[in-house]
Short mmCIF file of C-alpha atoms and ligand atoms in Angstrom, two decimals:
data_model
loop_
_atom_site.label_atom_id
_atom_site.label_comp_id
_atom_site.label_asym_id
_atom_site.label_seq_id
_atom_site.Cartn_x
_atom_site.Cartn_y
_atom_site.Cartn_z
CA MET A 1 43.77 38.33 -21.13
CA SER A 2 42.82 34.48 -20.08
CA PRO A 3 43.49 31.59 -22.75
CA PRO A 4 40.54 30.89 -24.48
CA ASP A 5 38.59 27.37 -22.79
CA PRO A 6 39.92 24.23 -24.55
CA PRO A 7 37.80 22.42 -27.24
CA ARG A 8 35.56 19.56 -26.12
CA PRO A 9 35.87 16.60 -27.37
CA GLY A 10 32.70 15.10 -28.65
CA ALA A 11 28.84 16.73 -28.26
CA PRO A 12 28.40 19.80 -26.48
CA ALA A 13 28.27 19.92 -22.99
CA HIS A 14 24.71 20.95 -22.88
CA LEU A 15 23.64 18.45 -24.78
CA ARG A 16 25.68 15.54 -22.58
CA THR A 17 23.90 16.67 -19.33
CA ARG A 18 20.58 16.39 -20.96
CA LEU A 19 20.96 13.06 -22.42
CA ARG A 20 22.41 11.91 -19.06
CA ARG A 21 19.60 13.30 -17.35
CA VAL A 22 17.15 11.31 -19.67
CA PHE A 23 18.64 8.10 -18.98
CA ARG A 24 19.21 9.04 -15.53
CA THR A 25 15.16 8.40 -15.47
CA VAL A 26 13.09 5.38 -15.20
CA ARG A 27 10.79 5.69 -17.43
CA ALA A 28 14.35 5.15 -20.09
CA ARG A 29 15.71 2.61 -18.00
CA VAL A 30 12.54 0.12 -17.59
CA LEU A 31 12.56 0.75 -21.63
CA THR A 32 16.32 -0.25 -21.95
CA ALA A 33 15.43 -3.04 -19.63
CA VAL A 34 12.43 -4.29 -21.48
CA LEU A 35 14.65 -3.52 -25.10
CA ALA A 36 17.73 -5.49 -23.93
CA ALA A 37 15.67 -8.60 -22.21
CA THR A 38 13.85 -8.60 -25.63
CA ALA A 39 15.94 -8.07 -27.86
CA LEU A 40 18.37 -11.07 -26.57
CA GLY A 41 15.84 -13.04 -26.04
CA LEU A 42 15.08 -12.62 -30.06
CA ALA A 43 18.80 -12.87 -30.86
CA VAL A 44 19.16 -16.92 -29.18
CA ALA A 45 15.20 -17.86 -30.57
CA GLY A 46 17.38 -17.06 -33.90
CA VAL A 47 20.77 -17.73 -33.52
CA VAL A 48 19.10 -21.40 -32.34
CA SER A 49 16.41 -22.17 -34.90
CA HIS A 50 18.93 -21.64 -37.57
CA ALA A 51 21.33 -23.90 -36.40
CA VAL A 52 18.54 -26.01 -35.83
CA GLN A 53 17.55 -25.54 -39.90
CA GLU A 54 21.04 -25.79 -40.82
CA ASP A 55 20.91 -29.23 -38.84
CA VAL A 56 17.38 -29.79 -40.65
CA ALA A 57 18.54 -28.94 -44.01
CA ARG A 58 22.23 -31.28 -43.93
CA ALA A 59 19.94 -33.93 -42.76
CA ARG A 60 17.67 -33.87 -45.21
CA ILE A 61 20.60 -34.05 -47.58
CA ASP A 62 21.71 -37.52 -45.76
CA ARG A 63 18.57 -38.93 -46.31
CA SER A 64 17.85 -38.19 -49.96
CA LEU A 65 22.07 -39.69 -50.73
CA ASP A 66 20.76 -42.83 -48.65
CA GLN A 67 17.93 -43.42 -50.54
CA GLU A 68 19.71 -43.55 -53.38
CA VAL A 69 22.07 -45.89 -51.87
CA ALA A 70 19.18 -48.44 -51.02
CA GLU A 71 17.57 -48.20 -53.98
CA LEU A 72 21.12 -48.76 -56.06
CA ARG A 73 21.73 -51.90 -53.64
CA GLU A 74 17.92 -52.92 -54.64
CA LEU A 75 18.55 -53.02 -57.93
CA ALA A 76 22.17 -55.30 -57.36
CA ALA A 77 20.02 -58.08 -55.76
CA ASN A 78 16.91 -58.39 -57.74
CA GLY A 79 17.64 -56.60 -60.65
CA TYR A 80 15.11 -54.96 -62.81
CA ASP A 81 11.44 -56.43 -63.37
CA GLY A 82 12.83 -59.77 -62.00
CA VAL A 83 15.82 -59.92 -64.28
CA ARG A 84 19.07 -59.42 -62.69
CA PHE A 85 22.33 -57.36 -64.07
CA ALA A 86 24.47 -59.28 -65.87
CA SER A 87 27.49 -56.35 -65.94
CA VAL A 88 28.12 -53.67 -63.84
CA ALA A 89 28.08 -51.32 -66.68
CA GLU A 90 24.39 -52.63 -67.49
CA LEU A 91 23.27 -52.10 -63.53
CA LEU A 92 24.88 -47.97 -63.42
CA ARG A 93 22.99 -47.33 -66.41
CA ALA A 94 19.99 -48.37 -65.10
CA SER A 95 20.69 -47.11 -62.27
CA ILE A 96 21.24 -43.48 -63.47
CA ARG A 97 18.07 -44.18 -66.00
CA ASN A 98 15.85 -44.99 -62.84
CA ASP A 99 17.00 -41.95 -60.61
CA LEU A 100 14.75 -39.18 -60.87
CA PRO A 101 17.44 -36.48 -59.44
CA ASP A 102 16.11 -33.21 -58.08
CA ALA A 103 16.99 -30.11 -58.78
CA ASN A 104 20.56 -29.73 -56.84
CA GLU A 105 20.96 -33.56 -57.02
CA SER A 106 23.15 -35.23 -59.39
CA ALA A 107 24.97 -39.03 -60.41
CA VAL A 108 27.33 -40.66 -62.44
CA GLY A 109 28.02 -44.66 -62.62
CA ILE A 110 31.93 -45.13 -63.12
CA VAL A 111 32.86 -48.11 -64.99
CA VAL A 112 36.49 -49.58 -63.32
CA GLY A 113 37.86 -49.32 -66.70
CA GLY A 114 34.97 -49.05 -68.34
CA GLN A 115 32.56 -45.97 -69.40
CA THR A 116 30.97 -43.36 -67.74
CA TYR A 117 27.14 -42.87 -66.85
CA ALA A 118 25.40 -39.82 -66.40
CA PRO A 119 21.57 -38.40 -66.61
CA ALA A 120 21.47 -36.41 -69.74
CA THR A 121 20.63 -33.04 -67.53
CA ARG A 122 22.22 -32.64 -64.22
CA PRO A 123 22.85 -29.30 -62.42
CA PHE A 124 26.45 -29.98 -62.16
CA GLU A 125 28.94 -32.77 -62.59
CA LEU A 126 30.20 -34.69 -60.41
CA GLU A 127 33.53 -36.54 -61.75
CA ASP A 128 35.07 -33.53 -62.39
CA SER A 129 35.67 -33.74 -58.81
CA PRO A 130 39.64 -34.85 -58.29
CA ARG A 131 38.21 -36.89 -55.28
CA VAL A 132 35.29 -38.69 -56.88
CA ARG A 133 38.43 -39.31 -60.21
CA GLU A 134 40.62 -40.61 -56.71
CA LEU A 135 37.35 -42.85 -55.38
CA ALA A 136 36.83 -44.64 -58.47
CA ALA A 137 41.03 -45.20 -59.01
CA ALA A 138 41.03 -46.70 -55.38
CA VAL A 139 37.94 -48.90 -55.42
CA THR A 140 37.74 -52.68 -54.43
CA PRO A 141 34.99 -55.25 -54.53
CA ASP A 142 34.24 -55.07 -50.69
CA ALA A 143 35.02 -51.61 -49.58
CA ALA A 144 32.54 -50.07 -47.87
CA PRO A 145 30.27 -46.84 -48.92
CA VAL A 146 32.08 -43.66 -48.38
CA ARG A 147 30.04 -40.46 -47.48
CA GLU A 148 31.83 -36.99 -47.20
CA THR A 149 31.91 -33.47 -48.21
CA VAL A 150 33.83 -32.07 -51.63
CA GLU A 151 33.90 -29.18 -54.20
CA THR A 152 32.56 -29.21 -57.77
CA ALA A 153 30.70 -26.89 -59.90
CA ALA A 154 27.89 -26.15 -57.25
CA GLY A 155 30.22 -25.63 -54.61
CA SER A 156 30.27 -27.76 -51.37
CA THR A 157 28.52 -31.24 -52.27
CA ARG A 158 27.76 -33.70 -50.10
CA ILE A 159 28.53 -37.00 -51.74
CA VAL A 160 27.85 -40.80 -51.00
CA ALA A 161 30.12 -43.39 -53.09
CA VAL A 162 29.03 -46.56 -53.65
CA PRO A 163 31.18 -49.56 -55.08
CA VAL A 164 29.41 -51.79 -57.25
CA SER A 165 30.47 -55.00 -58.26
CA LEU A 166 29.02 -58.20 -59.74
CA PRO A 167 31.21 -61.29 -59.48
CA GLY A 168 30.55 -63.40 -62.71
CA GLY A 169 29.96 -61.55 -65.50
CA ALA A 170 31.04 -62.23 -68.34
CA PRO A 171 34.45 -63.25 -69.16
CA GLY A 172 36.65 -59.50 -70.45
CA GLU A 173 33.83 -57.83 -68.80
CA PRO A 174 35.26 -54.99 -66.04
CA VAL A 175 33.66 -56.01 -62.41
CA LEU A 176 34.02 -53.22 -60.68
CA GLY A 177 32.47 -49.48 -61.13
CA LEU A 178 31.64 -46.88 -58.58
CA TYR A 179 27.87 -45.27 -58.22
CA VAL A 180 28.15 -41.52 -56.65
CA VAL A 181 25.25 -39.23 -55.99
CA GLY A 182 26.06 -35.63 -55.22
CA HIS A 183 24.01 -32.93 -53.40
CA ALA A 184 24.71 -29.38 -53.73
CA VAL A 185 24.67 -28.27 -50.11
CA GLU A 186 24.38 -23.99 -50.55
CA PRO A 187 21.10 -24.16 -52.40
CA GLU A 188 19.55 -25.62 -49.09
CA LEU A 189 21.67 -23.83 -46.89
CA ARG A 190 20.75 -20.84 -49.32
CA ALA A 191 16.98 -21.01 -47.86
CA VAL A 192 17.77 -21.48 -44.32
CA ALA A 193 19.27 -18.00 -44.92
CA ASP A 194 16.84 -16.66 -46.65
CA ASN A 195 14.19 -17.75 -43.24
CA ALA A 196 17.27 -16.00 -40.71
CA ARG A 197 17.08 -12.96 -42.51
CA THR A 198 13.26 -13.09 -42.59
CA PHE A 199 13.18 -13.55 -38.78
CA ALA A 200 15.76 -10.66 -38.69
CA VAL A 201 13.56 -8.11 -40.48
CA VAL A 202 10.47 -9.19 -38.39
CA ALA A 203 12.04 -9.50 -34.71
CA LEU A 204 13.26 -6.07 -35.44
CA GLY A 205 9.73 -4.72 -36.27
CA ALA A 206 8.46 -6.73 -32.81
CA LEU A 207 11.54 -5.29 -30.99
CA LEU A 208 10.08 -1.78 -32.38
CA ALA A 209 6.33 -2.19 -31.52
CA VAL A 210 7.73 -3.53 -27.88
CA ALA A 211 9.75 -0.22 -27.46
CA ALA A 212 6.79 1.88 -29.01
CA VAL A 213 4.18 -0.17 -26.13
CA ALA A 214 6.94 0.14 -23.38
CA TRP A 215 7.08 3.76 -23.76
CA LEU A 216 3.83 4.26 -23.80
CA VAL A 217 2.66 1.92 -21.17
CA THR A 218 5.69 3.47 -18.49
CA ALA A 219 4.38 6.89 -19.39
CA ARG A 220 0.99 5.72 -18.16
CA LEU A 221 2.24 3.85 -14.78
CA LEU A 222 4.89 6.51 -14.21
CA ARG A 223 2.31 9.34 -14.03
CA PRO A 224 1.35 9.44 -10.65
CA LEU A 225 5.19 9.26 -9.72
CA ASP A 226 5.40 12.84 -12.41
CA ASP A 227 1.90 14.47 -10.09
CA LEU A 228 3.01 13.32 -6.79
CA HIS A 229 7.31 15.18 -7.69
CA ALA A 230 4.71 17.90 -8.91
CA THR A 231 2.62 18.05 -5.96
CA ALA A 232 5.67 17.73 -3.42
CA VAL A 233 7.65 20.54 -5.19
CA ALA A 234 4.13 22.81 -4.36
CA VAL A 235 3.64 21.45 -1.05
CA GLY A 236 5.47 24.21 1.34
CA ALA A 237 4.56 24.31 5.33
CA ALA A 238 2.90 27.79 3.85
CA ASP A 239 0.28 25.45 2.18
CA LEU A 240 -0.35 22.07 2.95
CA SER A 241 -3.77 21.76 1.23
CA ARG A 242 -2.54 20.26 -2.30
CA ARG A 243 -3.61 16.77 -2.74
CA VAL A 244 -2.58 14.73 -5.57
CA PRO A 245 -5.20 13.14 -7.91
CA VAL A 246 -5.61 9.65 -7.01
CA HIS A 247 -6.45 6.87 -10.48
CA GLY A 248 -7.56 3.71 -9.85
CA ASP A 249 -7.17 1.70 -7.69
CA ASP A 250 -3.86 -0.08 -8.24
CA ASP A 251 -0.44 -0.09 -6.07
CA VAL A 252 0.55 3.09 -7.27
CA ALA A 253 -2.72 4.84 -6.34
CA ASP A 254 -2.17 3.38 -2.67
CA VAL A 255 1.34 5.46 -3.21
CA ALA A 256 -0.90 8.48 -4.04
CA ARG A 257 -3.09 7.81 -1.17
CA SER A 258 -0.85 6.98 1.51
CA PHE A 259 0.64 10.40 0.90
CA ASN A 260 -2.49 12.29 0.50
CA GLU A 261 -3.09 10.99 3.71
CA MET A 262 0.64 12.10 4.91
CA LEU A 263 0.04 15.21 4.02
CA GLU A 264 -3.39 15.38 5.91
CA ARG A 265 -1.47 14.27 9.10
CA LEU A 266 1.11 17.33 8.10
CA GLU A 267 -0.93 20.07 7.93
CA GLU A 268 -3.50 18.65 11.00
CA SER A 269 0.32 18.84 12.97
CA PHE A 270 1.22 22.38 11.43
CA ALA A 271 -2.41 23.23 12.55
CA THR A 272 -2.46 22.35 16.17
CA GLN A 273 1.16 23.96 16.42
CA ARG A 274 0.09 26.89 14.98
CA ARG A 275 -2.70 27.11 17.33
CA PHE A 276 -0.26 26.26 20.49
CA LEU A 277 2.01 28.67 19.57
CA ASP A 278 -1.29 31.74 19.37
CA ASP A 279 -2.37 30.39 22.34
CA ALA A 280 0.43 30.75 24.46
CA GLY A 281 1.46 33.80 22.76
CA HIS A 282 -2.08 34.85 23.87
CA GLU A 283 -2.02 33.68 27.66
CA LEU A 284 1.82 35.14 27.91
CA ARG A 285 0.98 38.07 26.85
CA THR A 286 -1.54 39.48 29.77
CA PRO A 287 0.91 38.24 33.11
CA LEU A 288 3.35 40.86 30.56
CA THR A 289 1.06 43.48 29.69
CA ILE A 290 0.35 43.24 33.72
CA VAL A 291 4.42 43.32 34.28
CA GLN A 292 5.02 46.22 32.12
CA GLY A 293 2.37 48.42 33.16
CA HIS A 294 3.23 48.09 37.02
CA LEU A 295 6.74 49.14 36.43
CA GLU A 296 6.20 51.78 33.97
CA LEU A 297 3.64 53.22 37.04
CA VAL A 298 6.02 52.77 39.96
CA ASP A 299 6.96 55.60 42.01
CA VAL A 300 10.90 54.55 41.97
CA ALA A 301 10.95 57.16 45.02
CA ASP A 302 7.94 55.55 47.03
CA ALA A 303 9.42 52.90 49.02
CA ARG A 304 6.08 51.00 49.50
CA ASP A 305 5.08 51.00 46.27
CA VAL A 306 8.03 50.24 44.92
CA THR A 307 7.90 46.23 47.35
CA GLU A 308 4.48 45.90 46.48
CA THR A 309 4.99 46.03 42.60
CA ARG A 310 7.90 43.58 42.82
CA ALA A 311 5.80 41.54 45.03
CA LEU A 312 2.92 41.63 42.04
CA VAL A 313 5.57 41.37 39.37
CA LEU A 314 7.10 38.31 40.92
CA ASP A 315 4.01 37.02 41.41
CA GLU A 316 2.79 37.34 37.56
CA LEU A 317 6.55 35.94 36.81
CA ASP A 318 5.48 32.54 38.71
CA ARG A 319 2.43 32.86 36.92
CA MET A 320 4.41 32.69 33.70
CA THR A 321 7.12 30.25 34.72
CA ARG A 322 3.92 27.99 35.72
CA LEU A 323 2.72 28.42 32.38
CA VAL A 324 5.46 27.88 30.78
CA ASP A 325 6.12 23.98 31.85
CA ASP A 326 3.12 23.25 31.63
CA LEU A 327 3.06 24.62 28.20
CA THR A 328 6.63 22.71 27.57
CA LEU A 329 5.25 19.37 29.47
CA LEU A 330 1.75 19.04 26.88
CA ALA A 331 4.43 19.83 23.95
CA LYS A 332 5.93 16.85 24.80
CA ALA A 333 3.07 14.72 25.38
CA HIS A 334 2.88 13.05 21.88
CA GLN A 335 6.69 12.14 22.58
CA PRO A 336 7.16 8.35 22.44
CA ASN A 337 9.24 8.87 26.07
CA PHE A 338 6.46 10.55 27.71
CA VAL A 339 5.46 7.50 30.11
CA ALA A 340 7.68 5.00 30.78
CA LEU A 341 5.69 2.27 31.93
CA ARG A 342 6.43 -0.58 33.94
CA PRO A 343 4.04 -3.02 36.11
CA VAL A 344 3.40 -0.86 39.54
CA ASP A 345 0.76 -1.59 42.46
CA ALA A 346 -2.77 0.00 41.85
CA GLY A 347 -3.04 -0.10 45.81
CA GLN A 348 0.11 1.26 46.56
CA LEU A 349 -0.54 4.49 43.83
CA LEU A 350 -3.51 5.47 45.26
CA ASP A 351 -2.44 5.71 49.02
CA GLU A 352 0.88 7.01 47.81
CA ALA A 353 -1.06 10.39 45.66
CA PHE A 354 -3.61 10.40 48.91
CA ASP A 355 -1.14 10.68 50.87
CA LYS A 356 0.61 13.82 49.12
CA VAL A 357 -3.26 15.46 48.49
CA VAL A 358 -4.07 15.84 52.37
CA PRO A 359 -2.58 18.96 53.27
CA LEU A 360 -3.93 20.69 50.33
CA GLY A 361 -6.77 21.53 52.04
CA GLU A 362 -9.11 21.83 54.69
CA ARG A 363 -11.60 19.20 53.14
CA ARG A 364 -13.96 15.79 54.42
CA TRP A 365 -11.08 13.59 53.09
CA ARG A 366 -12.05 9.87 51.79
CA VAL A 367 -11.00 7.00 49.77
CA ASP A 368 -14.18 5.50 48.23
CA ALA A 369 -12.49 2.47 47.16
CA ARG A 370 -9.14 0.42 46.77
CA ALA A 371 -8.44 -1.75 43.74
CA ASP A 372 -5.68 -4.29 44.21
CA ALA A 373 -4.27 -4.69 41.35
CA GLU A 374 -1.28 -4.50 39.28
CA VAL A 375 -1.77 -2.04 36.70
CA VAL A 376 1.40 -1.02 33.59
CA ALA A 377 2.17 2.21 33.94
CA ASP A 378 3.92 5.42 34.13
CA PRO A 379 3.28 5.72 38.33
CA GLN A 380 4.82 9.49 38.42
CA ARG A 381 2.83 10.46 35.11
CA VAL A 382 -0.21 9.22 36.79
CA GLN A 383 -0.05 10.49 40.06
CA GLN A 384 0.74 13.89 38.53
CA ALA A 385 -2.61 13.80 36.74
CA LEU A 386 -4.38 12.45 39.95
CA ILE A 387 -2.71 15.98 42.06
CA GLN A 388 -4.22 18.26 39.79
CA LEU A 389 -7.60 16.29 39.86
CA VAL A 390 -7.61 16.84 43.57
CA SER A 391 -5.89 20.39 43.36
CA ASN A 392 -9.16 21.73 40.89
CA ALA A 393 -11.45 19.42 43.62
CA VAL A 394 -9.60 21.62 46.27
CA LYS A 395 -9.42 25.13 44.07
CA PHE A 396 -13.65 24.41 43.42
CA SER A 397 -14.91 23.64 46.85
CA GLY A 398 -14.45 25.53 49.64
CA PRO A 399 -13.90 24.03 53.35
CA GLY A 400 -15.87 20.92 54.74
CA ASP A 401 -16.53 20.06 51.37
CA LEU A 402 -15.93 16.27 50.49
CA VAL A 403 -12.27 15.15 48.52
CA ALA A 404 -12.50 11.94 47.24
CA LEU A 405 -10.29 9.89 45.50
CA GLY A 406 -10.99 5.87 44.89
CA SER A 407 -9.90 3.29 42.51
CA ALA A 408 -11.35 0.36 40.73
CA VAL A 409 -10.98 -2.88 37.83
CA HIS A 410 -13.41 -2.48 35.15
CA GLY A 411 -13.28 -5.49 32.84
CA ARG A 412 -9.75 -4.64 31.47
CA ASP A 413 -9.21 -1.31 32.80
CA LEU A 414 -8.22 0.20 36.11
CA LEU A 415 -10.67 3.41 37.04
CA LEU A 416 -8.73 6.32 39.28
CA TRP A 417 -11.31 9.06 40.23
CA VAL A 418 -11.39 12.25 42.25
CA ARG A 419 -14.81 13.00 43.91
CA ASP A 420 -15.73 16.32 44.96
CA SER A 421 -18.90 17.80 46.24
CA GLY A 422 -18.21 21.22 44.72
CA PRO A 423 -19.87 23.22 42.35
CA GLY A 424 -19.24 20.87 39.32
CA ILE A 425 -19.96 21.55 35.62
CA ALA A 426 -22.18 22.51 33.56
CA PRO A 427 -22.91 19.70 30.68
CA GLU A 428 -22.24 22.47 27.77
CA ASP A 429 -18.72 23.24 29.45
CA VAL A 430 -17.64 19.80 29.78
CA GLU A 431 -16.15 19.58 26.66
CA ARG A 432 -14.49 22.61 26.91
CA ILE A 433 -12.60 22.25 29.72
CA PHE A 434 -10.60 19.78 28.49
CA GLU A 435 -8.92 21.62 25.88
CA ARG A 436 -5.79 23.89 26.45
CA PHE A 437 -6.83 27.16 27.93
CA GLY A 438 -10.42 26.19 28.43
CA ARG A 439 -12.22 26.76 31.44
CA ALA A 440 -15.90 27.06 32.10
CA GLU A 441 -17.77 29.37 34.82
CA THR A 442 -16.61 27.62 37.54
CA GLY A 443 -13.40 28.88 37.22
CA ARG A 444 -14.19 32.21 36.54
CA GLY A 445 -12.42 34.03 39.34
CA VAL A 446 -10.97 31.46 40.32
CA GLU A 447 -6.83 31.65 39.78
CA GLY A 448 -5.89 28.96 36.76
CA SER A 449 -4.20 28.54 32.95
CA GLY A 450 -7.13 26.13 31.91
CA LEU A 451 -3.74 23.65 31.04
CA GLY A 452 -4.45 21.43 33.90
CA LEU A 453 -7.24 19.11 32.44
CA ALA A 454 -5.08 19.06 29.45
CA ILE A 455 -2.18 17.83 30.63
CA VAL A 456 -4.36 14.95 32.50
CA SER A 457 -6.05 14.32 29.44
CA ALA A 458 -2.50 13.70 27.22
CA ILE A 459 -1.56 11.72 30.61
CA ALA A 460 -4.35 9.49 30.38
CA GLU A 461 -4.11 9.49 26.37
CA ALA A 462 -0.43 8.34 26.41
CA HIS A 463 -1.82 5.68 28.81
CA GLY A 464 -3.74 4.47 26.01
CA GLY A 465 -6.35 5.77 27.98
CA ARG A 466 -8.75 8.60 28.69
CA VAL A 467 -10.63 11.38 31.65
CA ASP A 468 -14.11 11.03 31.97
CA VAL A 469 -16.42 13.29 33.61
CA ALA A 470 -19.65 12.59 36.02
CA SER A 471 -21.02 16.15 37.26
CA LEU A 472 -24.30 17.79 37.94
CA PRO A 473 -24.08 21.42 38.50
CA GLY A 474 -24.34 22.23 41.92
CA ALA A 475 -24.21 18.45 43.21
CA GLY A 476 -19.79 18.37 42.11
CA ALA A 477 -17.91 16.29 40.19
CA THR A 478 -15.84 12.99 39.83
CA PHE A 479 -13.41 12.70 37.23
CA THR A 480 -11.94 9.48 36.34
CA LEU A 481 -8.77 8.31 34.48
CA VAL A 482 -9.33 5.39 32.74
CA LEU A 483 -6.50 3.47 32.29
CA PRO A 484 -6.39 -0.02 30.46
CA LEU A 485 -4.38 -2.71 32.53
CA ARG A 486 -2.05 -3.65 29.63
CA PRO A 487 -1.70 -0.53 27.37
CA VAL A 488 -1.60 -1.99 23.61
CA ASP A 489 1.30 -0.82 23.28
CA ALA A 490 3.47 -2.36 26.39
CA GLU A 491 2.39 -5.83 25.14
CA GLY A 492 5.54 -6.61 23.53
CA PRO A 493 7.64 -9.08 25.20
CA ALA A 494 9.85 -6.89 26.95
CA ALA A 495 6.77 -5.94 28.69
CA ASP A 496 5.52 -9.22 29.24
CA ALA A 497 8.95 -10.46 30.93
CA ASP A 498 8.40 -7.51 33.15
CA VAL A 499 4.90 -8.73 34.21
CA VAL A 500 5.95 -12.26 34.75
CA VAL A 501 8.72 -11.07 36.79
CA ALA A 502 6.95 -9.15 38.68
CA GLY A 503 3.83 -12.10 39.05
CA GLY A 504 6.76 -14.43 39.91
CA ALA A 505 7.72 -11.92 42.81
CA ALA A 506 4.18 -11.73 44.63
P1 LIG B 1 -7.67 25.23 35.56
O1 LIG B 1 -7.97 24.94 37.03
O2 LIG B 1 -6.19 25.98 36.05
O3 LIG B 1 -8.84 26.93 34.99
P2 LIG B 1 -8.26 23.43 34.24
O4 LIG B 1 -8.03 22.48 33.23
O5 LIG B 1 -7.60 22.29 35.79
O6 LIG B 1 -7.81 24.11 34.40
O7 LIG B 1 -9.91 23.27 34.61
C1 LIG B 1 -10.63 23.66 33.32
C2 LIG B 1 -11.99 24.51 33.78
O8 LIG B 1 -12.69 22.88 34.48
C3 LIG B 1 -11.93 25.39 34.80
O9 LIG B 1 -11.31 26.03 34.53
C4 LIG B 1 -13.20 24.73 35.55
O10 LIG B 1 -14.10 25.72 34.77
C5 LIG B 1 -13.39 23.26 35.02
N1 LIG B 1 -13.34 22.66 37.27
C6 LIG B 1 -12.16 21.36 36.40
N2 LIG B 1 -12.16 20.89 37.17
C7 LIG B 1 -13.33 21.48 38.55
C8 LIG B 1 -14.25 20.83 39.36
N3 LIG B 1 -13.73 19.73 40.13
N4 LIG B 1 -15.44 21.07 40.09
C9 LIG B 1 -15.41 22.12 39.06
N5 LIG B 1 -15.48 22.63 37.53
C10 LIG B 1 -14.24 22.35 37.28
#
């Protein structure tokens, strides 16, 4: 018996997996980032604002103490109602009476060696503080005012202690005193702390509001991605007809649109591939059936029958090989390396093709025109196309008929044509003959696969060009390869360099 699984710490595994999945979503990540940034911003704002408010509160306390000192000095210098004070005791008493302390403020006037004067009501007593008593004991006539923070019954208290002296007082009168004003700091800071608490509550509310808005907005923004995901999952090679719903006109909608376009191209390419396979299977089945039929019926005892069947089977196999070669070539036609473009001499291209095709049949051979130009092309593929066009011309014409080749520059194109005086092509057949396995009335009874013109067309398209046909039934046909002198794809720096070298050598 196997030992039981050890208990796992923390949350159960399935819950952890679920949580991990939730936190891996873009929505959760966006939300986390937005909340973290907002929280950080609010925290920095809160801390800075709290520090500033505290500084402002302390400065206000100091200003209010300064005000008290200024008032005392004014009294000492100018007296009250124009009458100067005769004694320190009088001055301190008047000053205390004059003073209207606010709720957190207290004052005391101490005559050295004499009485202590204080307002009738005050929130706390300053003379209780040992530090205040110490300052009073140590006061000298020309000491500077002391400003510091001391502990009193009201807690931390900011005080200013101003020495007072009136020389020339009555004999025996004390001439030194200390006027102390204190402001309790804590009540002021409590107000600042209250503000901070209010800010924290508001900030938390704002954070929750941001979270709710971000949650809704991300859901809305990411919905197209969910649609994209669902469509991508649903689409298979068997069914490429699904499309993503496109909402609005923003960049996310662009993604959905591009995705749909991609699906369209894929669907088309799959359909082309399927048609290609259907066509190829159909065309290959005929020779296979012929071969099988003959082999089944051959009389192996009859040497003549065997020889004839062998020749026929070899002939059919030959046809199949050509068919397979042509199909392979067509399948390759959309690959980027189907043509190897380079600058070539158009005149030479025509000459070489002409030399190769003349032995194809007893015809009246002619060169209509010969362009002396340079074209960026794949000479092998262009010759292959010309030879295909000439072999058609020969195939569909008779001995003594005219077959002419020609080339000319027209605008930015090179025209290469093959002209014959054969039966021509009916206008309604013109489109069909360029399709794979497409044949016209003229093709009937003439051997062929119907792939020749499809290959010529593919070669022209790989050069960025096309094939034109001009024909009248009974009056021959002219097939023209229209090739750009410089295909757009070849107009990169490499092609430029090639052309410059070729031009320089000429
Ligand atoms: P194939 O020659 O094997 O039938 P192609 O694709 O070369 O296949 O040609 C397709 C069809 O176009 C031919 O079957 C024929 O009907 C027609 N055709 C092509 N070239 C000529 C031509 N020079 N004159 C008359 N008809 C032509």
